[in-house]
Short mmCIF file of C-alpha atoms in Angstrom, two decimals:
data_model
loop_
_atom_site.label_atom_id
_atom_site.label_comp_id
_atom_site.label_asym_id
_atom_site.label_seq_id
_atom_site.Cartn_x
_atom_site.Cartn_y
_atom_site.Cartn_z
CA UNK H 536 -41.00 21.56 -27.51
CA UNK H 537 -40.42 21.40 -31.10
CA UNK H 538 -41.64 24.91 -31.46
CA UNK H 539 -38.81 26.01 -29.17
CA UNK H 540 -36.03 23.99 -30.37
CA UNK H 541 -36.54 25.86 -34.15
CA UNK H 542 -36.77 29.29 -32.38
CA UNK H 543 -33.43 28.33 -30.79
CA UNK H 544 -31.90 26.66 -34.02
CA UNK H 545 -32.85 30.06 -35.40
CA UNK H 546 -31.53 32.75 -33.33
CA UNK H 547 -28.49 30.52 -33.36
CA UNK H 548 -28.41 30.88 -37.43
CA UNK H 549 -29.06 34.19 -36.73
CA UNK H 550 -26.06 35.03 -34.38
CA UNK H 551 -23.80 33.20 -36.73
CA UNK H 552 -24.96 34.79 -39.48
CA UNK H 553 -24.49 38.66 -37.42
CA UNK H 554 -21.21 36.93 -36.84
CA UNK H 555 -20.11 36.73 -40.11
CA UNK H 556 -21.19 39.96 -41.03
CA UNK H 557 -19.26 41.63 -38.43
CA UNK H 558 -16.35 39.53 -39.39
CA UNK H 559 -16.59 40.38 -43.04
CA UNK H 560 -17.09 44.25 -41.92
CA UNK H 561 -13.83 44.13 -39.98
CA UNK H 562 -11.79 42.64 -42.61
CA UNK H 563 -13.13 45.10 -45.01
CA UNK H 564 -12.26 48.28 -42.69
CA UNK H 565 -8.77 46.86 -42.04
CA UNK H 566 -8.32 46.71 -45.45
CA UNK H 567 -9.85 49.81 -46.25
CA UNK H 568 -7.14 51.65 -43.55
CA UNK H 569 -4.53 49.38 -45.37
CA UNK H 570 -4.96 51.20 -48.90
CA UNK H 571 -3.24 54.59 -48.26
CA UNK H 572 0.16 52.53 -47.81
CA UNK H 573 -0.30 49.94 -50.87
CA UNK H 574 -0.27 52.83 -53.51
CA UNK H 575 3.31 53.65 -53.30
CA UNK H 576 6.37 51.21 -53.81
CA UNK H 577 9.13 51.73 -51.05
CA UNK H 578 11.18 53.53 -53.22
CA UNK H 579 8.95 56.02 -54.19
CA UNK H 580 8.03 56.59 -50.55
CA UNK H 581 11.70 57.34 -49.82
CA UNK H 582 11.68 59.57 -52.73
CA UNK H 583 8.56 61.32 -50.94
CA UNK H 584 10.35 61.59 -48.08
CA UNK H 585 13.77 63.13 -49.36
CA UNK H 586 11.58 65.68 -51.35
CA UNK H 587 9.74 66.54 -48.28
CA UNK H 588 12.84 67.01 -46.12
CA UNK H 589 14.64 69.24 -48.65
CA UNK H 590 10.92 71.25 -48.91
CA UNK H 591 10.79 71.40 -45.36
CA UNK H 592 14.51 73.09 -45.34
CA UNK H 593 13.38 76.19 -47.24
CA UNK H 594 11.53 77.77 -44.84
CA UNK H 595 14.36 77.57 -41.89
CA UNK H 596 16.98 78.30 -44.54
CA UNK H 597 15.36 81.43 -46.45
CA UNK H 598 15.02 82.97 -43.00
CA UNK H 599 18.71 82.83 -42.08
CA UNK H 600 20.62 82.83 -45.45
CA UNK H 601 19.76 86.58 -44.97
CA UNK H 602 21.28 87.29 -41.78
CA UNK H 603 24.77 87.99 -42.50
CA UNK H 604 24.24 90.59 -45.57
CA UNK H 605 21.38 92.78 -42.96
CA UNK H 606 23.69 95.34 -43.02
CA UNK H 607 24.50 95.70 -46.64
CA UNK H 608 21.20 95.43 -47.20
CA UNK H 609 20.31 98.37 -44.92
CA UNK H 610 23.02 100.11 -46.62
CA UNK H 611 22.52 99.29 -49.99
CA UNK H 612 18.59 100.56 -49.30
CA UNK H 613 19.46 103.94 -47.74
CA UNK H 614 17.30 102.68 -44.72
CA UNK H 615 17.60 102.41 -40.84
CA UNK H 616 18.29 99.44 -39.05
CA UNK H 617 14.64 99.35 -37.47
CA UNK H 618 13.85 99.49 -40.49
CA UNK H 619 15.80 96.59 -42.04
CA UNK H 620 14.48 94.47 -39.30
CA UNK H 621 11.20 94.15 -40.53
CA UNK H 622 12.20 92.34 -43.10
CA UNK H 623 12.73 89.69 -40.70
CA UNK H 624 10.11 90.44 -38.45
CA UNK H 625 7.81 90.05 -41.35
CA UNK H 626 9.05 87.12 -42.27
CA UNK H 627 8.47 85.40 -39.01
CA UNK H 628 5.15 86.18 -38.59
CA UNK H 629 3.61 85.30 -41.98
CA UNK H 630 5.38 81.87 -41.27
CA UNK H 631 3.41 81.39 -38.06
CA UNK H 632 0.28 82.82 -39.83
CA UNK H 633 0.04 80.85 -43.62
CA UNK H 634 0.89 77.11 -42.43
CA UNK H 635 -3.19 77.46 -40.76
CA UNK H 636 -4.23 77.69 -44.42
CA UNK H 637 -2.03 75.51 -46.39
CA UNK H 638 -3.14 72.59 -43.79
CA UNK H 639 -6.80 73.42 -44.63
CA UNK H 640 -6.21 73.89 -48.39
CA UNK H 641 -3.93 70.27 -47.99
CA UNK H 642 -6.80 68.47 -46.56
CA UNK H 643 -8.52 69.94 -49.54
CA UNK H 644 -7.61 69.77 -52.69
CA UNK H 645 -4.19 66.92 -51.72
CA UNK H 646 -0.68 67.78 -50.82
CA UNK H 647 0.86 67.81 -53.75
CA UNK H 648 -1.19 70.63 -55.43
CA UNK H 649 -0.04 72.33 -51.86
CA UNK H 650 3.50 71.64 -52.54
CA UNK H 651 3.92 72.72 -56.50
CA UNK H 652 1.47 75.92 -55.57
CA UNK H 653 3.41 76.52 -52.24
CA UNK H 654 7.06 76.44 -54.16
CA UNK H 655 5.74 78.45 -56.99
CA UNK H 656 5.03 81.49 -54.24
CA UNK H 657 8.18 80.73 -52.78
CA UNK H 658 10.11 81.28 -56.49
CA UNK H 659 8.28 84.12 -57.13
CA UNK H 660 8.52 85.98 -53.42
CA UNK H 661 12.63 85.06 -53.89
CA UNK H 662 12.87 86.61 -57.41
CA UNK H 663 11.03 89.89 -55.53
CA UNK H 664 13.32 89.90 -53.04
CA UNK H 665 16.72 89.48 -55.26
CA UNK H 666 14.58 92.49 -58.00
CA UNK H 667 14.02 94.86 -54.69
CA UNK H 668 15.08 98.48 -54.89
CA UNK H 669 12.88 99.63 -51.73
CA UNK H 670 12.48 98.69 -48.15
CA UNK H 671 8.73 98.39 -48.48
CA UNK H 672 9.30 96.40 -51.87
CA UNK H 673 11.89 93.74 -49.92
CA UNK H 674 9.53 93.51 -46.53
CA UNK H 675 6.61 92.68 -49.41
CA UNK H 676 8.60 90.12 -51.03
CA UNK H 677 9.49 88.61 -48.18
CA UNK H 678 6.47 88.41 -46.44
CA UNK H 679 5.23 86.43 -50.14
CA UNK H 680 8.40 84.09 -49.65
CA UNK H 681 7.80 83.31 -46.15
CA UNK H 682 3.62 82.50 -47.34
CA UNK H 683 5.51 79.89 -50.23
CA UNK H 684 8.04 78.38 -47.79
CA UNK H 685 5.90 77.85 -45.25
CA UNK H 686 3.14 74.83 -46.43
CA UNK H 687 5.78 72.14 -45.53
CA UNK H 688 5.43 73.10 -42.03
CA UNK H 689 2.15 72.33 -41.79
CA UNK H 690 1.77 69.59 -44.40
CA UNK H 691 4.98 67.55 -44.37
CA UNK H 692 4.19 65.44 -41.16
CA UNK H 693 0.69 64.53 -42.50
CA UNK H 694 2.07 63.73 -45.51
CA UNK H 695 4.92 60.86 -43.87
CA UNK H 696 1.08 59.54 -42.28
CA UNK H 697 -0.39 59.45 -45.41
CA UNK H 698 1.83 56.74 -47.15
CA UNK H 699 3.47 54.80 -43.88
CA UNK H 700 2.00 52.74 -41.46
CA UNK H 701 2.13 54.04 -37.73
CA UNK H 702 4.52 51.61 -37.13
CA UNK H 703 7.01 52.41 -40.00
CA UNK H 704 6.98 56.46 -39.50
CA UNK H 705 9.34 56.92 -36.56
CA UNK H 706 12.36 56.47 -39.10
CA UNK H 707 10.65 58.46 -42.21
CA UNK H 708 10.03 61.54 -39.95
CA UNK H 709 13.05 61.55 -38.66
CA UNK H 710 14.29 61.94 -41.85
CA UNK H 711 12.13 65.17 -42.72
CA UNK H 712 12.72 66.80 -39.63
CA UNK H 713 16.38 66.55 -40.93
CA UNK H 714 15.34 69.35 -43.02
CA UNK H 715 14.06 72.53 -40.58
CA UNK H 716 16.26 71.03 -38.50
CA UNK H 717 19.65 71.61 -40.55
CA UNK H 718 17.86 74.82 -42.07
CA UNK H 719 18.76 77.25 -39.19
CA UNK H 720 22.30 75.73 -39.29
CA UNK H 721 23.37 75.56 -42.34
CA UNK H 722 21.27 79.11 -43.58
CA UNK H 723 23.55 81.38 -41.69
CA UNK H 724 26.74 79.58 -43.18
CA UNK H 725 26.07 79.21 -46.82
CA UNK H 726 24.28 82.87 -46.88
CA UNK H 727 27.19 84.60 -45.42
CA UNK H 728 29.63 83.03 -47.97
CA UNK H 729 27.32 83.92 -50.83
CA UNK H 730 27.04 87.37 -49.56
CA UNK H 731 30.58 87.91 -49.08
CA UNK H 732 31.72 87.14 -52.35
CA UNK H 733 27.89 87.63 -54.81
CA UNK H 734 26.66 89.83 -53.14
CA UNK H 735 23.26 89.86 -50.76
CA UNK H 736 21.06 89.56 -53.54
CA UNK H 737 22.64 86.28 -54.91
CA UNK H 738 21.49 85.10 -51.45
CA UNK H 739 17.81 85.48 -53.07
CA UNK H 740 18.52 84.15 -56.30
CA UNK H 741 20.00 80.97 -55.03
CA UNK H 742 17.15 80.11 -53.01
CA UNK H 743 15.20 81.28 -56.19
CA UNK H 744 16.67 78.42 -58.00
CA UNK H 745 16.22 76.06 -55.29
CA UNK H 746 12.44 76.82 -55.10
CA UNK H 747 12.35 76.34 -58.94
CA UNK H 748 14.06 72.95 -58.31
CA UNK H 749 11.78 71.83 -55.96
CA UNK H 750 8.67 73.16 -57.71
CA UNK H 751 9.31 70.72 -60.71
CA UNK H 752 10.12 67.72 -57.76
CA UNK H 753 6.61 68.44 -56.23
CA UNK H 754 5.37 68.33 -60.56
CA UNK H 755 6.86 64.92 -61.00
#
């Protein structure tokens, strides 16, 4: 009787004791998954967010500030229209193709290196587009533009995960998608009036500067 009555006291101090370990596992995960939103005060996690948004509007925005100078660009290139399309064309399909890397390289090596490298392609692909004195030059540049602009797309949701809480991200992403939403908008609008009275390749340079702009954000 005695026998049994320790074997019982002891699986009992057992259970409590595989009790408290599971206990003091749980804590530790929760506050493990809590650690990716205690690095960042709020305000720099709004700050993260604006930069994102405005990051996520170059892609939208480099594709149709272009529009409205096509045909003085044809012109200007002694080309065809067919011809001139590809520039757009190209465009489109390097941004379906590059956001597949950039979300591998992101998981990587961290989003910001993404970010800084991503705008630095984007700079340079804009400068090669506003330098172009070919059609083959200009589709080249573009397609290197489109490759820079188009990380965001693939990166910026994952990065409004990273540093909120599930709870807290409805707001914060509907801030980014403010960006590629207002892109196609606002693209057509501002490129046509630079156009008009620049010239088309002012359209390039502009979002040259931007890119530089946003390169030194994604720095610092």
């Amino acid at each position: 009787m005695a026998d049994t009555l320790k074997e019982t006291r002891c699986e009992s101090q057992d259970t409590v004791a595989s009790a408290r370990s599971l206990a003091a596992s749980s804590k530790q995960i929760d506050a493990d998954m809590e650690l990716p939103y205690s690095h960042f005060s709020a305000k720099s996690r709004v700050m993260i967010v604006v930069i994102t948004a405005f990051t996520g509007l170059i892609s939208p925005l480099a594709s149709n500030m272009y529009y409205p100078s096509i045909t003085t660009v044809r012109d200007d290139l002694n080309t065809t229209q067919s011809g001139i399309t590809w520039t757009i064309t190209a465009f489109v399909i390097a941004m379906a193709i590059f956001p597949l890397l950039w979300s591998n390289l992101a998981d990587s090596i961290g989003r910001k290196p993404v970010y800084a490298l991503s705008m630095l392609i984007f700079t340079c692909g804009s400068v090669g587009c506003a330098l172009s004195r070919s059609l083959t030059a200009l589709i080249a540049a573009r397609v290197v533009q489109s490759a820079g602009s188009s990380a965001v797309q693939s990166a910026g949701a994952g990065t409004i995960s990273d540093i909120y809480p599930r709870e807290q991200r409805g707001t914060a992403l509907g801030i980014y998608y403010l960006g590629p939403l207002l892109g196609p908008c606002l693209g057509p609008l501002i490129g046509g009036y630079i156009g008009q009275d620049a010239g088309w390749r002012w359209v390039f340079w502009v979002l040259a500067i931007l890119g530089g702009v946003l390169l030194l954000l994604a720095l610092f």
